Amino acid sequence: MEKQKKVKVNKHPDWRLSTGERFNYYLSDSARLFGTSVFQTFMTAFLALRGVNLALLAGVLLVLKIIDAVDDVVFGYLIDKIKITEWKAFRKLTGDGKYLPWFRLTFFLFPLFTVVFYLMPSALPVWAKIVWFIVTYLLYDFSCTLCEVPMNSLVMTLTDNTDERTHILTVKGLITVLAAVIVGVTLNFLVDPVSGPGFSFTSVSVVAMIIFTAMMLPLVFRGKEYNTELKNVEGEKTETYTLRDMWNCVKTNKYMMIYLASSLIAGVTATSSAVSSLIAFYLFGGRTIVTSLPVLIAFVPAIIINTQADKISKKFGRRNSMLLLGVVFGGMYLLQYIVGYENIAVFVILGTIAGLANSLRYVFMNFIAPDTIEYTRYKTGKDCAGIFYSLNAFVSKATGSVGASLGLLVMGLYGWHEVTADSYEELLAMGMEVGQAAYQTPTAIHGMWVVYALIPGIGFLLSALVLLFYRLKDKDAELMAKCNGGEITRAECEAQLSRKY
C-alpha cells in the first residue's frame, strides 16, 4: 500500500510574496546593509591613518553632508515623480514596477565607488588626498542613496498585506542583528594585527564589495512588486502630482518629522561606530575580541527577543517600546564612560545590554516608518514613500557621516597625532607598539573615549525623549493601511479610528 504524500499547507494564503521572493529581498537588503556598514566601519580609521589633520577632514565631511542633504531630497522627489519604465531606453533593463526599476538600474554603483574610495594611495600629497576624499565620497554617498531609497521603499510596494509587511520588517530587524555580528566581528578580526591576519582596509573592502554585489543579483533578476497603486483615493491620480504636492506631503506628516528628528539626533551623535576599530588597537592592545565580545554575547538572545517584537509592540505599543529601548541604550553608554575602559568585564556587560536594546530598537524603527507613510498616503492620497525614505536615508547615513565627522573633530581637538599607514599591521612593522604609548598622548586617548561613549550616550537619551511627541496609534495606522490597500472603505476606516487625525 502506497504511502500518501503529505500536502504542504500554505499558512498564509493571503500573502502576496512567495518564500523565495521574500528571501531574495532579504538577501539583497542584507547586501546593501552589510556594504554600507563596511564603508562606515572603516572610514574613520582609514582616514585617521592617512596622515591628514582630523579637524580638517571633519570640516570637509560636514560640507559634503550639506550637499548630500540636497541630493537625497531631490532623488526622493524624482523617484516618486518619474516613471523610468516609460523611457524606452531603460525599459528592457529595468522591467516593471515603481521602485525595482530604480534599484535594477543603480544597485552596483555604491559598491563600485566604495572600492574607489578605499583605493586612495597613501603616497599622495595631502591636498590630493583631500580631493580624492571629496570626489569619491560624493560619488559613494549619492550612489548609496540611489540604492537605499528604492530598497527601503519596496516595503510599501512588495505587498499590500499588513501582516506580511510586519513579518518582512521583523526579519529585516533580525538581519540588522546579523549585520552587527558579521560586520562588527569579522571585519575587525580581518584587520586585527595581533590575533587576526592584519589585512589592509582596502583589501577587505574590495573583496566584501564583490560578495555583496553578487548577493543583490537575485532581486535584480527575479523581484516583483504587487502594491504599486493606491486604492480609495479621492481626487486626482497620484501619478500627476507636483513638487508642491510633495512639499504638502512632507508638511502634513508631523509624525514622520518627529520620527526623523529622533533619528537625526541619534545619528549625528552616533560617534562610537566611527572609532570602534581604533579603540580596539589603542585602548585594548589591538585585541578586537574585547569590542566584539558584547556583540557575540548578545547575538543569540537578540535574535530570540527580536522574534517576539510584534508581540511586544502589540502589548506595549511601538512608540513606547522604542522610547524605553532608547533610554536603556543611551544609559549603558553613559555608564561605560563613567566606569572607564580599564575594567574590561564591566565594559563587556554594559556593551551587551546596550546591544540587546539597540537591536530590538531597530526593529521598532522599521515598524514605525511605514506607519507614518500610511498616515500620509491616507491624508493626502499621494504615494510619497520615496521622498520619506530619501529623508530617512539621509538621517541613517548621518550615523556614519555626520557622526563620523563629529568624532573626527573631537579627536582632532583632543590632540590626535597624524599617522600614515595602510593598516594596523603596517603600524607594527614601523615599530609602533600596540596601545597608547609612543604615538598618542593621554589627552588624545581620553578624547577617543569621549567619542566612543559619552557623546552617543547623551545623544540617544535626547533622541528617546523626542518620541514623547509621537502620538500616532498603532491600530489607527493599521486601519489606514487597510483603507489605502482597498480592504475597507474610507468611511469604514473613519468610523473605527480612535480619534480624528
Coordinates of C-alpha atoms in Angstrom, one line a residue:
M1 CA 0.0 0.0 0.0
E2 CA 1.5 3.3 -1.1
K3 CA 2.0 6.0 1.5
Q4 CA 0.0 9.1 0.9
K5 CA 2.1 12.1 0.1
K6 CA 1.9 15.0 2.6
V7 CA 0.4 18.1 1.1
K8 CA 2.1 21.3 2.2
V9 CA -0.5 23.7 3.7
N10 CA 0.0 27.4 2.9
K11 CA -0.1 29.1 6.3
H12 CA -0.6 32.5 4.8
P13 CA -2.8 32.1 1.7
D14 CA -3.5 35.9 1.6
W15 CA 0.2 36.9 1.5
R16 CA 1.4 38.2 -1.8
L17 CA 5.0 37.0 -1.9
S18 CA 6.4 33.5 -2.2
T19 CA 9.0 32.3 0.3
G20 CA 11.6 32.7 -2.5
E21 CA 10.6 36.2 -3.3
R22 CA 10.9 37.3 0.3
F23 CA 14.3 35.6 0.6
N24 CA 15.6 37.5 -2.5
Y25 CA 14.5 40.7 -0.8
Y26 CA 16.2 39.8 2.5
L27 CA 19.4 38.8 0.7
S28 CA 19.6 42.0 -1.3
D29 CA 18.7 44.2 1.7
S30 CA 21.4 42.3 3.7
A31 CA 24.0 43.1 1.0
R32 CA 23.0 46.7 1.0
L33 CA 23.2 46.9 4.8
F34 CA 26.5 45.0 5.0
G35 CA 28.0 47.0 2.2
T36 CA 27.3 50.4 3.8
S37 CA 28.4 49.0 7.2
V38 CA 31.8 48.2 5.6
F39 CA 32.2 51.8 4.5
Q40 CA 31.1 53.2 7.8
T41 CA 33.1 50.8 10.0
F42 CA 36.4 51.5 8.3
M43 CA 36.1 55.1 7.1
T44 CA 37.3 56.9 10.2
A45 CA 40.2 54.5 10.9
F46 CA 41.2 54.6 7.2
L47 CA 41.2 58.4 7.2
A48 CA 42.9 58.6 10.6
L49 CA 45.8 56.6 9.2
R50 CA 46.2 58.7 6.0
G51 CA 48.3 61.4 7.6
V52 CA 45.7 64.2 7.2
N53 CA 44.6 66.6 10.0
L54 CA 41.4 65.2 11.5
A55 CA 39.9 68.6 12.2
L56 CA 40.3 69.5 8.6
L57 CA 38.7 66.2 7.5
A58 CA 35.8 66.9 9.8
G59 CA 35.1 70.2 8.3
V60 CA 35.3 68.8 4.7
L61 CA 32.9 66.0 5.7
L62 CA 30.3 68.4 7.1
V63 CA 30.3 70.4 3.9
L64 CA 29.8 67.1 2.0
K65 CA 26.8 66.3 4.2
I66 CA 25.2 69.6 3.3
I67 CA 25.4 68.6 -0.4
D68 CA 24.2 65.2 0.5
A69 CA 21.1 66.6 2.2
V70 CA 20.1 68.3 -1.1
D71 CA 20.7 65.3 -3.4
D72 CA 18.8 62.9 -1.0
V73 CA 15.7 65.0 -1.1
V74 CA 16.0 65.7 -4.8
F75 CA 16.3 62.0 -5.6
G76 CA 13.3 61.2 -3.3
Y77 CA 11.3 63.6 -5.4
L78 CA 12.5 62.1 -8.7
I79 CA 11.8 58.5 -7.7
D80 CA 8.2 59.4 -6.8
K81 CA 7.7 61.7 -9.7
I82 CA 9.4 59.9 -12.6
K83 CA 8.4 56.5 -14.0
I84 CA 11.5 55.4 -15.7
T85 CA 9.7 52.3 -17.1
E86 CA 8.1 54.7 -19.6
W87 CA 11.5 55.5 -21.0
K88 CA 12.1 53.2 -23.9
A89 CA 15.9 53.4 -23.4
F90 CA 15.6 51.8 -19.9
R91 CA 12.5 49.6 -20.2
K92 CA 14.4 46.4 -21.2
L93 CA 16.9 47.0 -18.4
T94 CA 14.5 48.0 -15.6
G95 CA 11.4 45.8 -16.1
D96 CA 8.1 46.7 -14.5
G97 CA 7.3 48.3 -11.1
K98 CA 7.7 51.5 -9.2
Y99 CA 10.9 51.1 -7.1
L100 CA 12.5 47.9 -8.5
P101 CA 13.3 49.6 -11.8
W102 CA 15.4 52.2 -10.0
F103 CA 17.2 49.5 -8.0
R104 CA 18.0 47.4 -11.0
L105 CA 19.5 50.4 -12.8
T106 CA 21.7 51.6 -9.9
F107 CA 22.4 48.8 -7.4
F108 CA 26.0 48.2 -8.5
L109 CA 27.1 51.8 -8.1
F110 CA 27.7 52.2 -4.4
P111 CA 29.9 49.0 -4.2
L112 CA 31.9 50.4 -7.1
F113 CA 32.5 53.8 -5.5
T114 CA 33.2 52.2 -2.1
V115 CA 36.1 50.3 -3.7
V116 CA 37.3 53.5 -5.4
F117 CA 37.3 55.4 -2.1
Y118 CA 39.5 52.7 -0.4
L119 CA 41.9 52.7 -3.3
M120 CA 43.3 56.1 -2.1
P121 CA 47.1 55.8 -2.3
S122 CA 48.9 56.7 0.9
A123 CA 51.8 58.3 -1.1
L124 CA 49.6 61.1 -2.4
P125 CA 50.3 64.6 -1.1
V126 CA 47.8 65.9 1.4
W127 CA 45.9 68.1 -1.0
A128 CA 45.4 65.2 -3.4
K129 CA 44.1 63.0 -0.6
I130 CA 41.6 65.7 0.3
V131 CA 40.4 65.9 -3.3
W132 CA 40.3 62.1 -3.6
F133 CA 38.2 62.0 -0.5
I134 CA 35.8 64.7 -1.6
V135 CA 35.2 63.3 -5.1
T136 CA 34.9 59.6 -4.1
Y137 CA 32.8 60.3 -1.0
L138 CA 30.3 62.3 -3.0
L139 CA 30.0 59.5 -5.6
Y140 CA 29.6 56.9 -2.9
D141 CA 27.1 58.9 -1.0
F142 CA 24.9 59.7 -4.0
S143 CA 25.0 56.1 -5.3
C144 CA 24.2 54.9 -1.8
T145 CA 21.0 57.0 -1.9
L146 CA 20.2 55.6 -5.3
C147 CA 20.2 52.1 -3.8
E148 CA 18.9 52.7 -0.3
V149 CA 15.7 54.7 -1.2
P150 CA 14.3 52.1 -3.6
M151 CA 15.2 49.3 -1.3
N152 CA 13.5 50.7 1.7
S153 CA 10.5 52.0 -0.3
L154 CA 10.0 48.4 -1.6
V155 CA 8.5 47.5 1.8
M156 CA 5.4 49.5 0.8
T157 CA 5.0 48.0 -2.7
L158 CA 6.0 44.4 -2.4
T159 CA 2.8 43.6 -0.6
D160 CA -0.5 45.3 0.5
N161 CA -1.0 42.8 3.3
T162 CA -0.1 44.4 6.7
D163 CA 0.7 41.1 8.4
E164 CA 3.1 40.1 5.7
R165 CA 4.7 43.6 5.8
T166 CA 5.1 43.3 9.6
H167 CA 6.7 39.9 9.0
I168 CA 9.1 41.3 6.4
L169 CA 10.0 44.2 8.8
T170 CA 10.7 41.8 11.6
V171 CA 13.1 39.8 9.5
K172 CA 14.8 43.0 8.4
G173 CA 15.4 43.7 12.1
L174 CA 16.9 40.3 12.6
I175 CA 19.2 41.0 9.6
T176 CA 20.4 44.1 11.4
V177 CA 21.5 41.9 14.3
L178 CA 23.3 39.6 11.9
A179 CA 25.0 42.7 10.3
A180 CA 26.2 43.9 13.7
V181 CA 27.8 40.5 14.3
I182 CA 29.2 39.7 10.9
V183 CA 30.4 43.2 10.1
G184 CA 31.4 44.2 13.6
V185 CA 33.3 41.0 14.4
T186 CA 34.5 39.6 11.1
L187 CA 35.8 42.9 9.6
N188 CA 37.6 43.9 12.8
F189 CA 39.2 40.5 13.0
L190 CA 40.4 40.7 9.4
V191 CA 42.3 44.0 10.1
D192 CA 43.5 42.8 13.6
P193 CA 47.3 42.7 13.6
V194 CA 47.6 40.7 16.9
S195 CA 45.1 37.8 16.7
G196 CA 44.0 38.2 13.1
P197 CA 45.6 38.3 9.7
G198 CA 46.1 42.1 9.7
F199 CA 44.8 42.7 6.2
S200 CA 44.6 46.3 4.9
F201 CA 41.3 48.2 4.9
T202 CA 41.5 48.3 1.1
S203 CA 41.8 44.6 0.5
V204 CA 39.0 43.7 2.9
S205 CA 36.7 46.3 1.4
V206 CA 37.3 45.2 -2.2
V207 CA 36.6 41.5 -1.5
A208 CA 33.5 42.4 0.6
M209 CA 32.0 44.6 -2.2
I210 CA 32.4 41.8 -4.8
I211 CA 30.5 39.4 -2.5
F212 CA 27.7 41.9 -1.6
T213 CA 27.1 42.9 -5.3
A214 CA 26.6 39.2 -6.1
M215 CA 24.1 38.9 -3.3
M216 CA 21.9 41.6 -4.8
L217 CA 21.6 39.9 -8.2
P218 CA 18.6 37.5 -7.3
L219 CA 16.3 40.5 -6.6
V220 CA 17.6 42.3 -9.7
F221 CA 16.5 39.4 -12.0
R222 CA 13.5 37.9 -10.1
G223 CA 12.0 40.7 -8.0
K224 CA 8.4 41.8 -8.4
E225 CA 6.1 44.4 -6.9
Y226 CA 2.4 43.8 -6.1
N227 CA 1.2 47.0 -4.5
T228 CA 2.2 49.9 -6.7
E229 CA -1.2 51.6 -6.9
L230 CA -3.3 53.3 -4.1
K231 CA -6.9 52.4 -3.5
N232 CA -9.8 54.6 -2.2
V233 CA -8.0 57.7 -3.3
E234 CA -10.1 60.9 -3.5
G235 CA -9.4 63.5 -6.2
E236 CA -6.6 63.4 -8.8
K237 CA -4.4 60.4 -9.6
T238 CA -1.2 60.1 -7.7
E239 CA 0.9 59.9 -10.9
T240 CA 0.2 63.6 -11.7
Y241 CA 1.3 65.4 -8.5
T242 CA 3.7 68.3 -8.5
L243 CA 6.7 69.4 -6.4
R244 CA 4.2 71.5 -4.4
D245 CA 2.2 68.3 -3.7
M246 CA 5.4 66.7 -2.5
W247 CA 6.1 69.5 0.0
N248 CA 2.5 69.2 1.2
C249 CA 3.0 65.5 1.9
V250 CA 6.1 66.3 4.0
K251 CA 4.4 69.2 5.8
T252 CA 1.3 67.0 6.5
N253 CA 3.2 64.2 8.1
K254 CA 4.2 65.5 11.5
Y255 CA 4.7 62.0 12.8
M256 CA 7.3 61.3 10.2
M257 CA 9.0 64.6 11.2
I258 CA 9.1 63.5 14.8
Y259 CA 10.4 60.1 13.9
L260 CA 13.1 61.7 11.7
A261 CA 14.0 64.3 14.3
S262 CA 14.6 61.5 16.8
S263 CA 16.7 59.5 14.3
L264 CA 18.7 62.6 13.4
I265 CA 19.7 63.3 17.0
A266 CA 20.7 59.7 17.5
G267 CA 22.5 59.7 14.1
V268 CA 24.7 62.9 14.5
T269 CA 25.8 61.7 17.9
A270 CA 26.4 58.1 16.9
T271 CA 30.2 58.5 17.0
S272 CA 31.1 55.2 18.7
S273 CA 30.9 53.2 15.5
A274 CA 33.4 55.6 13.9
V275 CA 36.1 54.7 16.4
S276 CA 35.3 51.1 17.3
S277 CA 38.2 49.8 15.3
L278 CA 40.6 52.4 16.6
I279 CA 39.8 51.8 20.3
A280 CA 40.5 48.1 19.9
F281 CA 44.0 49.0 18.7
Y282 CA 44.7 51.9 21.0
L283 CA 42.8 51.1 24.2
F284 CA 42.7 47.3 24.3
G285 CA 46.1 46.4 23.0
G286 CA 44.9 45.5 19.5
R287 CA 42.6 42.8 20.8
T288 CA 39.4 43.3 18.8
I289 CA 37.8 40.5 20.7
V290 CA 37.2 43.0 23.6
T291 CA 35.0 45.2 21.4
S292 CA 33.5 42.2 19.7
L293 CA 32.5 40.3 22.9
P294 CA 29.4 42.3 23.6
V295 CA 28.1 41.7 20.1
L296 CA 28.9 38.0 20.3
I297 CA 27.3 37.5 23.7
A298 CA 24.1 39.5 22.7
F299 CA 23.8 37.7 19.3
V300 CA 21.6 34.7 20.2
P301 CA 19.5 36.5 22.9
A302 CA 18.9 39.4 20.4
I303 CA 17.6 37.0 17.8
I304 CA 15.2 35.3 20.2
I305 CA 14.0 38.7 21.6
N306 CA 13.6 40.1 18.1
T307 CA 11.3 37.3 17.0
Q308 CA 8.9 38.5 19.7
A309 CA 9.0 42.1 18.6
D310 CA 5.5 42.0 17.1
K311 CA 4.0 40.6 20.3
I312 CA 5.9 43.2 22.4
S313 CA 4.7 46.0 20.2
K314 CA 1.0 44.9 20.5
K315 CA 1.3 44.8 24.3
F316 CA 3.3 48.0 25.0
G317 CA 3.0 49.9 21.7
R318 CA 5.7 50.6 19.1
R319 CA 6.4 54.2 20.3
N320 CA 6.6 53.2 24.0
S321 CA 8.9 50.3 23.3
M322 CA 11.2 52.3 21.1
L323 CA 11.4 55.1 23.7
L324 CA 12.3 52.8 26.5
L325 CA 14.9 50.9 24.5
G326 CA 16.5 54.2 23.5
V327 CA 16.8 55.2 27.2
V328 CA 18.4 51.9 28.0
F329 CA 20.8 52.1 25.1
G330 CA 21.9 55.6 25.9
G331 CA 22.2 54.9 29.6
M332 CA 24.5 52.0 29.1
Y333 CA 26.9 54.2 27.1
L334 CA 26.9 56.8 29.8
L335 CA 27.7 54.2 32.4
Q336 CA 30.6 52.9 30.2
Y337 CA 32.1 56.4 30.1
I338 CA 31.8 56.9 33.9
V339 CA 33.3 53.5 34.7
G340 CA 36.0 53.8 32.1
Y341 CA 37.7 51.3 29.8
E342 CA 40.1 49.8 32.3
N343 CA 37.5 47.4 33.7
I344 CA 37.0 45.1 30.7
A345 CA 34.4 43.0 32.4
V346 CA 32.1 45.9 33.1
F347 CA 32.7 47.3 29.6
V348 CA 31.5 44.0 28.1
I349 CA 28.5 43.7 30.4
L350 CA 27.3 47.2 29.7
G351 CA 28.0 46.8 26.0
T352 CA 26.0 43.6 25.8
I353 CA 22.9 45.2 27.4
A354 CA 23.2 48.2 25.0
G355 CA 23.5 45.8 22.1
L356 CA 20.3 43.9 23.1
A357 CA 18.4 47.2 23.5
N358 CA 19.6 48.6 20.2
S359 CA 18.9 45.5 18.1
L360 CA 15.3 45.5 19.3
R361 CA 15.0 49.2 18.9
Y362 CA 15.9 49.0 15.3
V363 CA 13.1 46.6 14.7
F364 CA 10.6 49.1 16.1
M365 CA 12.2 51.8 13.9
N366 CA 11.3 49.6 10.9
F367 CA 7.7 49.3 12.2
I368 CA 7.1 53.0 12.8
A369 CA 8.4 54.3 9.4
P370 CA 5.8 52.6 7.3
D371 CA 3.1 53.6 9.7
T372 CA 3.9 57.3 9.2
I373 CA 3.9 56.7 5.4
E374 CA 0.5 55.1 5.5
Y375 CA -0.7 58.1 7.5
T376 CA 0.4 60.5 4.8
R377 CA -1.0 58.3 2.0
Y378 CA -4.3 58.3 3.9
K379 CA -4.4 62.0 4.5
T380 CA -3.2 63.2 1.1
G381 CA -3.9 60.4 -1.4
K382 CA -0.2 60.8 -2.6
D383 CA 2.2 57.9 -2.6
C384 CA 5.3 59.8 -1.2
A385 CA 7.2 56.8 0.2
G386 CA 10.2 57.7 -2.0
I387 CA 10.6 61.2 -0.5
F388 CA 10.3 60.0 3.0
Y389 CA 12.7 57.1 2.6
S390 CA 15.2 59.6 0.9
L391 CA 14.9 61.7 4.1
N392 CA 15.3 58.6 6.2
A393 CA 18.4 57.6 4.0
F394 CA 20.0 60.9 4.8
V395 CA 19.3 60.5 8.5
S396 CA 20.6 57.0 8.6
K397 CA 23.8 57.9 6.8
A398 CA 24.4 60.6 9.4
T399 CA 25.4 57.8 11.8
G400 CA 28.4 57.1 9.6
S401 CA 29.0 60.5 8.1
V402 CA 28.0 63.5 10.3
G403 CA 28.6 61.2 13.3
A404 CA 32.0 60.3 11.9
S405 CA 32.7 64.0 11.2
L406 CA 31.9 64.9 14.8
G407 CA 34.1 62.1 16.0
L408 CA 37.0 63.2 13.8
L409 CA 36.6 66.8 15.0
V410 CA 36.6 65.9 18.7
M411 CA 39.6 63.6 18.3
G412 CA 41.4 66.4 16.5
L413 CA 40.6 68.9 19.2
Y414 CA 41.9 66.5 21.8
G415 CA 45.3 66.5 20.0
W416 CA 45.4 63.4 17.8
H417 CA 48.8 63.0 16.1
E418 CA 48.7 62.3 12.4
V419 CA 49.8 58.8 11.4
T420 CA 50.3 57.4 7.8
A421 CA 49.8 53.7 7.2
D422 CA 47.7 51.3 5.1
S423 CA 46.9 49.0 8.0
Y424 CA 47.4 48.3 11.7
E425 CA 49.9 45.6 10.6
E426 CA 51.9 48.3 8.9
L427 CA 52.0 50.4 12.1
L428 CA 53.5 47.4 13.9
A429 CA 56.1 47.0 11.1
M430 CA 57.0 50.6 11.5
G431 CA 58.0 49.9 15.1
M432 CA 55.0 51.4 16.8
E433 CA 53.8 49.3 19.7
V434 CA 50.1 48.3 20.1
G435 CA 48.4 50.5 22.7
Q436 CA 48.6 54.1 23.9
A437 CA 52.3 54.7 24.2
A438 CA 54.8 56.0 21.6
Y439 CA 52.4 57.9 19.3
Q440 CA 49.3 59.3 21.1
T441 CA 49.1 61.4 24.3
P442 CA 46.8 60.5 27.2
T443 CA 44.7 63.5 26.3
A444 CA 44.1 62.1 22.8
I445 CA 43.2 58.8 24.2
H446 CA 40.6 60.4 26.5
G447 CA 39.2 62.2 23.5
M448 CA 38.8 58.9 21.8
W449 CA 36.9 57.6 24.8
V450 CA 34.6 60.7 24.8
V451 CA 33.8 60.0 21.1
Y452 CA 33.1 56.3 21.8
A453 CA 30.9 56.5 25.0
L454 CA 30.0 60.0 26.2
I455 CA 28.6 61.6 23.0
P456 CA 26.4 58.7 21.9
G457 CA 25.1 58.2 25.5
I458 CA 23.8 61.7 25.7
G459 CA 22.6 61.7 22.1
F460 CA 20.4 58.6 22.4
L461 CA 18.8 59.8 25.6
L462 CA 17.8 63.0 23.9
S463 CA 16.5 61.1 20.8
A464 CA 14.3 59.0 23.0
L465 CA 12.7 62.0 24.7
V466 CA 11.7 63.4 21.3
L467 CA 9.5 60.4 20.8
L468 CA 7.2 61.6 23.6
F469 CA 5.6 63.8 20.9
Y470 CA 4.8 60.9 18.6
R471 CA 1.1 60.1 19.1
L472 CA 0.0 58.1 16.1
K473 CA -1.6 54.9 17.5
D474 CA -0.5 51.6 16.0
K475 CA -4.1 50.3 15.5
D476 CA -5.1 53.6 13.7
A477 CA -2.1 53.2 11.4
E478 CA -3.2 49.7 10.6
L479 CA -6.7 50.8 9.7
M480 CA -5.2 53.5 7.4
A481 CA -3.1 50.8 5.7
K482 CA -6.2 48.7 5.1
C483 CA -8.0 51.7 3.6
N484 CA -5.1 52.6 1.4
G485 CA -4.9 48.9 0.2
G486 CA -8.7 48.8 -0.5
E487 CA -9.6 46.2 2.2
I488 CA -12.0 48.7 3.8
T489 CA -13.7 51.9 2.6
R490 CA -12.7 55.3 3.8
A491 CA -16.0 55.6 5.7
E492 CA -15.4 52.3 7.5
C493 CA -11.9 53.5 8.4
E494 CA -13.1 56.9 9.8
A495 CA -15.7 55.1 11.9
Q496 CA -13.1 52.8 13.5
L497 CA -10.3 55.3 14.2
S498 CA -9.7 56.1 17.9
R499 CA -9.7 59.9 17.1
K500 CA -9.8 62.3 14.1
Y501 CA -6.4 62.9 12.5

